[in-house]
């Protein structure tokens, strides 16, 4: 099998974690992971994983172009990991294989998602990612308009109002000056 990202290097057996093997590319450091083997590995892991810090300078790769599955040659679908990160995992639904670009496994571990990787490929997860991205964009837009300090204060007020018994009346009062 050839690397779907480099398209020239042959994939070699690679170890992501103890008991979790894949096929890695020596050139781009990406790894092809069988989700069947991944699920077996995840079931044998302790319930709580410990977060590992992702160094700020750590290089996390991202393949921008569409990838072809190295097993069946069909195009792989891209699934965004988080609304705050640009990284996307590539999935061949036919072969049930995922391609992780260089550093994406470490990113999953840092985000405490290494034991929940298949959830990323669900519609519910992707909907949540879009909502996160939308909320972050909205926050950044208002931050540019009003300033970060004002947004922090507004968030404090929002949190205070959230469960306040007279929330509706207070919002009405604020809206009518």
PDB file of C-alpha atoms in Angstrom:
ATOM      1  CA  UNK A   1       0.000   0.000   0.000  1.00  0.00           C
ATOM      2  CA  UNK A   2       1.181   3.511  -0.796  1.00  0.00           C
ATOM      3  CA  UNK A   3       0.751   6.569   1.412  1.00  0.00           C
ATOM      4  CA  UNK A   4      -2.469   8.425   0.515  1.00  0.00           C
ATOM      5  CA  UNK A   5      -0.842  11.785   1.325  1.00  0.00           C
ATOM      6  CA  UNK A   6       2.596  11.390  -0.307  1.00  0.00           C
ATOM      7  CA  UNK A   7       1.387   8.911  -2.932  1.00  0.00           C
ATOM      8  CA  UNK A   8       4.924   7.588  -3.416  1.00  0.00           C
ATOM      9  CA  UNK A   9       6.076   6.091  -0.118  1.00  0.00           C
ATOM     10  CA  UNK A  10       5.051   2.592   0.848  1.00  0.00           C
ATOM     11  CA  UNK A  11       3.246   2.223   4.161  1.00  0.00           C
ATOM     12  CA  UNK A  12       5.063   0.175   6.784  1.00  0.00           C
ATOM     13  CA  UNK A  13       3.765  -1.357  10.025  1.00  0.00           C
ATOM     14  CA  UNK A  14       3.703   1.354  12.702  1.00  0.00           C
ATOM     15  CA  UNK A  15       2.825   1.501  16.395  1.00  0.00           C
ATOM     16  CA  UNK A  16       0.624   4.353  17.662  1.00  0.00           C
ATOM     17  CA  UNK A  17       0.292   3.003  21.201  1.00  0.00           C
ATOM     18  CA  UNK A  18       0.957  -0.259  22.995  1.00  0.00           C
ATOM     19  CA  UNK A  19      -1.456  -2.676  21.362  1.00  0.00           C
ATOM     20  CA  UNK A  20      -2.533  -0.250  18.602  1.00  0.00           C
ATOM     21  CA  UNK A  21      -0.842  -0.828  15.289  1.00  0.00           C
ATOM     22  CA  UNK A  22      -1.359   0.835  11.946  1.00  0.00           C
ATOM     23  CA  UNK A  23       0.468   1.445   8.694  1.00  0.00           C
ATOM     24  CA  UNK A  24       2.742   4.485   8.782  1.00  0.00           C
ATOM     25  CA  UNK A  25       4.532   6.610   6.226  1.00  0.00           C
ATOM     26  CA  UNK A  26       8.193   7.324   6.963  1.00  0.00           C
ATOM     27  CA  UNK A  27       8.103  10.422   4.740  1.00  0.00           C
ATOM     28  CA  UNK A  28       5.072  12.391   6.046  1.00  0.00           C
ATOM     29  CA  UNK A  29       4.642  10.561   9.396  1.00  0.00           C
ATOM     30  CA  UNK A  30       0.938   9.890   8.754  1.00  0.00           C
ATOM     31  CA  UNK A  31      -0.699   6.636   9.855  1.00  0.00           C
ATOM     32  CA  UNK A  32      -3.507   4.485   8.472  1.00  0.00           C
ATOM     33  CA  UNK A  33      -5.526   2.932  11.303  1.00  0.00           C
ATOM     34  CA  UNK A  34      -8.051   0.122  10.999  1.00  0.00           C
ATOM     35  CA  UNK A  35     -11.093   1.153  13.037  1.00  0.00           C
ATOM     36  CA  UNK A  36     -11.754  -2.520  13.752  1.00  0.00           C
ATOM     37  CA  UNK A  37      -8.344  -2.806  15.444  1.00  0.00           C
ATOM     38  CA  UNK A  38      -8.803   0.625  17.023  1.00  0.00           C
ATOM     39  CA  UNK A  39     -12.132  -0.355  18.641  1.00  0.00           C
ATOM     40  CA  UNK A  40     -10.563  -3.530  20.022  1.00  0.00           C
ATOM     41  CA  UNK A  41      -7.691  -1.463  21.468  1.00  0.00           C
ATOM     42  CA  UNK A  42     -10.050   1.197  22.912  1.00  0.00           C
ATOM     43  CA  UNK A  43     -12.159  -1.429  24.709  1.00  0.00           C
ATOM     44  CA  UNK A  44      -9.058  -2.675  26.517  1.00  0.00           C
ATOM     45  CA  UNK A  45      -8.014   0.792  27.741  1.00  0.00           C
ATOM     46  CA  UNK A  46      -8.746   2.172  31.223  1.00  0.00           C
ATOM     47  CA  UNK A  47     -11.919   4.247  31.408  1.00  0.00           C
ATOM     48  CA  UNK A  48     -10.153   7.559  32.083  1.00  0.00           C
ATOM     49  CA  UNK A  49      -7.281   8.708  29.972  1.00  0.00           C
ATOM     50  CA  UNK A  50      -4.844  11.302  31.194  1.00  0.00           C
ATOM     51  CA  UNK A  51      -4.510  14.438  29.123  1.00  0.00           C
ATOM     52  CA  UNK A  52      -1.162  15.048  27.525  1.00  0.00           C
ATOM     53  CA  UNK A  53      -0.163  18.609  26.834  1.00  0.00           C
ATOM     54  CA  UNK A  54       0.254  19.459  23.183  1.00  0.00           C
ATOM     55  CA  UNK A  55       3.295  21.683  22.874  1.00  0.00           C
ATOM     56  CA  UNK A  56       2.483  25.017  21.283  1.00  0.00           C
ATOM     57  CA  UNK A  57       5.249  24.536  18.744  1.00  0.00           C
ATOM     58  CA  UNK A  58       4.215  20.972  17.926  1.00  0.00           C
ATOM     59  CA  UNK A  59       3.655  20.404  14.245  1.00  0.00           C
ATOM     60  CA  UNK A  60       0.271  18.902  13.507  1.00  0.00           C
ATOM     61  CA  UNK A  61      -0.077  18.108   9.829  1.00  0.00           C
ATOM     62  CA  UNK A  62      -3.203  18.504   7.746  1.00  0.00           C
ATOM     63  CA  UNK A  63      -3.658  17.216   4.224  1.00  0.00           C
ATOM     64  CA  UNK A  64      -5.658  19.820   2.311  1.00  0.00           C
ATOM     65  CA  UNK A  65      -6.416  17.712  -0.769  1.00  0.00           C
ATOM     66  CA  UNK A  66      -8.769  14.751  -0.982  1.00  0.00           C
ATOM     67  CA  UNK A  67      -7.091  11.443  -0.212  1.00  0.00           C
ATOM     68  CA  UNK A  68      -7.650   8.089  -1.870  1.00  0.00           C
ATOM     69  CA  UNK A  69      -7.869   5.064   0.388  1.00  0.00           C
ATOM     70  CA  UNK A  70      -4.661   3.047   0.018  1.00  0.00           C
ATOM     71  CA  UNK A  71      -6.682  -0.189   0.183  1.00  0.00           C
ATOM     72  CA  UNK A  72      -9.609   0.389  -2.210  1.00  0.00           C
ATOM     73  CA  UNK A  73      -8.605   3.672  -3.959  1.00  0.00           C
ATOM     74  CA  UNK A  74     -11.979   5.331  -3.192  1.00  0.00           C
ATOM     75  CA  UNK A  75     -11.968   8.916  -1.964  1.00  0.00           C
ATOM     76  CA  UNK A  76     -11.819   9.303   1.801  1.00  0.00           C
ATOM     77  CA  UNK A  77     -14.217  11.683   3.577  1.00  0.00           C
ATOM     78  CA  UNK A  78     -12.844  14.426   5.824  1.00  0.00           C
ATOM     79  CA  UNK A  79     -14.226  14.931   9.347  1.00  0.00           C
ATOM     80  CA  UNK A  80     -13.281  17.938  11.449  1.00  0.00           C
ATOM     81  CA  UNK A  81     -11.985  17.074  14.921  1.00  0.00           C
ATOM     82  CA  UNK A  82     -13.077  20.229  16.717  1.00  0.00           C
ATOM     83  CA  UNK A  83     -14.625  23.611  16.047  1.00  0.00           C
ATOM     84  CA  UNK A  84     -11.487  25.257  17.403  1.00  0.00           C
ATOM     85  CA  UNK A  85      -8.956  23.256  15.334  1.00  0.00           C
ATOM     86  CA  UNK A  86      -8.574  23.078  11.554  1.00  0.00           C
ATOM     87  CA  UNK A  87      -7.466  19.445  11.594  1.00  0.00           C
ATOM     88  CA  UNK A  88      -9.633  16.832   9.920  1.00  0.00           C
ATOM     89  CA  UNK A  89      -9.450  13.050  10.030  1.00  0.00           C
ATOM     90  CA  UNK A  90      -9.853  11.165   6.758  1.00  0.00           C
ATOM     91  CA  UNK A  91     -12.151   8.119   6.692  1.00  0.00           C
ATOM     92  CA  UNK A  92     -12.735   5.402   4.132  1.00  0.00           C
ATOM     93  CA  UNK A  93     -16.216   4.198   5.024  1.00  0.00           C
ATOM     94  CA  UNK A  94     -15.828   1.240   2.664  1.00  0.00           C
ATOM     95  CA  UNK A  95     -12.717  -0.170   4.346  1.00  0.00           C
ATOM     96  CA  UNK A  96     -13.395   1.307   7.820  1.00  0.00           C
ATOM     97  CA  UNK A  97      -9.906   2.834   7.852  1.00  0.00           C
ATOM     98  CA  UNK A  98      -8.882   6.265   9.144  1.00  0.00           C
ATOM     99  CA  UNK A  99      -5.871   8.297   8.022  1.00  0.00           C
ATOM    100  CA  UNK A 100      -4.193  10.408  10.705  1.00  0.00           C
ATOM    101  CA  UNK A 101      -1.802  13.062   9.448  1.00  0.00           C
ATOM    102  CA  UNK A 102       1.440  13.699  11.309  1.00  0.00           C
ATOM    103  CA  UNK A 103       0.738  14.774  14.891  1.00  0.00           C
ATOM    104  CA  UNK A 104      -3.014  14.154  14.774  1.00  0.00           C
ATOM    105  CA  UNK A 105      -2.815  11.182  17.157  1.00  0.00           C
ATOM    106  CA  UNK A 106      -1.025  13.417  19.687  1.00  0.00           C
ATOM    107  CA  UNK A 107      -3.689  16.072  19.067  1.00  0.00           C
ATOM    108  CA  UNK A 108      -6.457  13.529  19.766  1.00  0.00           C
ATOM    109  CA  UNK A 109      -4.706  12.582  22.995  1.00  0.00           C
ATOM    110  CA  UNK A 110      -4.283  16.234  24.021  1.00  0.00           C
ATOM    111  CA  UNK A 111      -7.992  16.856  23.360  1.00  0.00           C
ATOM    112  CA  UNK A 112      -8.832  13.653  25.302  1.00  0.00           C
ATOM    113  CA  UNK A 113     -10.352  12.101  22.189  1.00  0.00           C
ATOM    114  CA  UNK A 114      -7.959   9.220  21.598  1.00  0.00           C
ATOM    115  CA  UNK A 115     -10.445   6.721  23.053  1.00  0.00           C
ATOM    116  CA  UNK A 116     -13.426   8.282  21.263  1.00  0.00           C
ATOM    117  CA  UNK A 117     -12.137   8.583  17.695  1.00  0.00           C
ATOM    118  CA  UNK A 118     -15.120   6.859  15.950  1.00  0.00           C
ATOM    119  CA  UNK A 119     -17.470   9.458  17.484  1.00  0.00           C
ATOM    120  CA  UNK A 120     -15.753  12.107  15.329  1.00  0.00           C
ATOM    121  CA  UNK A 121     -17.154  10.393  12.226  1.00  0.00           C
ATOM    122  CA  UNK A 122     -20.796  10.780  13.320  1.00  0.00           C
ATOM    123  CA  UNK A 123     -23.264  13.402  12.104  1.00  0.00           C
ATOM    124  CA  UNK A 124     -23.986  14.445  15.710  1.00  0.00           C
ATOM    125  CA  UNK A 125     -20.283  15.165  16.327  1.00  0.00           C
ATOM    126  CA  UNK A 126     -19.942  17.132  13.092  1.00  0.00           C
ATOM    127  CA  UNK A 127     -23.054  19.173  13.961  1.00  0.00           C
ATOM    128  CA  UNK A 128     -21.475  19.994  17.339  1.00  0.00           C
ATOM    129  CA  UNK A 129     -18.218  20.978  15.585  1.00  0.00           C
ATOM    130  CA  UNK A 130     -20.114  23.359  13.275  1.00  0.00           C
ATOM    131  CA  UNK A 131     -21.879  24.899  16.296  1.00  0.00           C
ATOM    132  CA  UNK A 132     -18.519  25.345  18.076  1.00  0.00           C
ATOM    133  CA  UNK A 133     -16.990  27.000  15.015  1.00  0.00           C
ATOM    134  CA  UNK A 134     -20.009  29.271  14.609  1.00  0.00           C
ATOM    135  CA  UNK A 135     -19.910  30.301  18.293  1.00  0.00           C
ATOM    136  CA  UNK A 136     -16.171  30.993  18.109  1.00  0.00           C
ATOM    137  CA  UNK A 137     -16.587  33.115  14.952  1.00  0.00           C
ATOM    138  CA  UNK A 138     -19.447  35.056  16.588  1.00  0.00           C
ATOM    139  CA  UNK A 139     -17.374  35.648  19.711  1.00  0.00           C
ATOM    140  CA  UNK A 140     -14.376  36.839  17.665  1.00  0.00           C
ATOM    141  CA  UNK A 141     -16.599  39.188  15.634  1.00  0.00           C
ATOM    142  CA  UNK A 142     -18.097  40.778  18.776  1.00  0.00           C
ATOM    143  CA  UNK A 143     -14.655  40.915  20.382  1.00  0.00           C
ATOM    144  CA  UNK A 144     -13.385  42.981  17.442  1.00  0.00           C
ATOM    145  CA  UNK A 145     -16.386  45.305  17.767  1.00  0.00           C
ATOM    146  CA  UNK A 146     -16.617  45.726  21.557  1.00  0.00           C
ATOM    147  CA  UNK A 147     -13.212  44.567  22.770  1.00  0.00           C
ATOM    148  CA  UNK A 148     -12.213  41.431  24.660  1.00  0.00           C
ATOM    149  CA  UNK A 149     -12.760  42.995  28.090  1.00  0.00           C
ATOM    150  CA  UNK A 150     -16.381  43.848  27.263  1.00  0.00           C
ATOM    151  CA  UNK A 151     -16.997  40.341  25.925  1.00  0.00           C
ATOM    152  CA  UNK A 152     -15.609  38.784  29.125  1.00  0.00           C
ATOM    153  CA  UNK A 153     -17.942  40.989  31.162  1.00  0.00           C
ATOM    154  CA  UNK A 154     -20.893  40.111  28.901  1.00  0.00           C
ATOM    155  CA  UNK A 155     -20.092  36.405  29.386  1.00  0.00           C
ATOM    156  CA  UNK A 156     -20.171  36.911  33.162  1.00  0.00           C
ATOM    157  CA  UNK A 157     -23.570  38.593  32.927  1.00  0.00           C
ATOM    158  CA  UNK A 158     -24.828  35.874  30.576  1.00  0.00           C
ATOM    159  CA  UNK A 159     -23.734  33.161  33.037  1.00  0.00           C
ATOM    160  CA  UNK A 160     -25.409  35.023  35.911  1.00  0.00           C
ATOM    161  CA  UNK A 161     -28.655  35.406  33.938  1.00  0.00           C
ATOM    162  CA  UNK A 162     -28.700  31.839  32.629  1.00  0.00           C
ATOM    163  CA  UNK A 163     -30.411  30.264  35.640  1.00  0.00           C
ATOM    164  CA  UNK A 164     -31.783  33.387  37.280  1.00  0.00           C
ATOM    165  CA  UNK A 165     -35.459  32.932  38.298  1.00  0.00           C
ATOM    166  CA  UNK A 166     -36.406  36.348  36.841  1.00  0.00           C
ATOM    167  CA  UNK A 167     -34.299  35.950  33.688  1.00  0.00           C
ATOM    168  CA  UNK A 168     -37.068  36.936  31.276  1.00  0.00           C
ATOM    169  CA  UNK A 169     -37.973  40.079  33.236  1.00  0.00           C
ATOM    170  CA  UNK A 170     -34.331  41.148  33.538  1.00  0.00           C
ATOM    171  CA  UNK A 171     -33.764  40.713  29.794  1.00  0.00           C
ATOM    172  CA  UNK A 172     -36.902  42.753  29.123  1.00  0.00           C
ATOM    173  CA  UNK A 173     -35.592  45.475  31.448  1.00  0.00           C
ATOM    174  CA  UNK A 174     -32.162  45.512  29.765  1.00  0.00           C
ATOM    175  CA  UNK A 175     -33.760  45.701  26.317  1.00  0.00           C
ATOM    176  CA  UNK A 176     -35.846  48.769  27.193  1.00  0.00           C
ATOM    177  CA  UNK A 177     -33.728  51.662  28.357  1.00  0.00           C
TER     178      UNK A 177
END
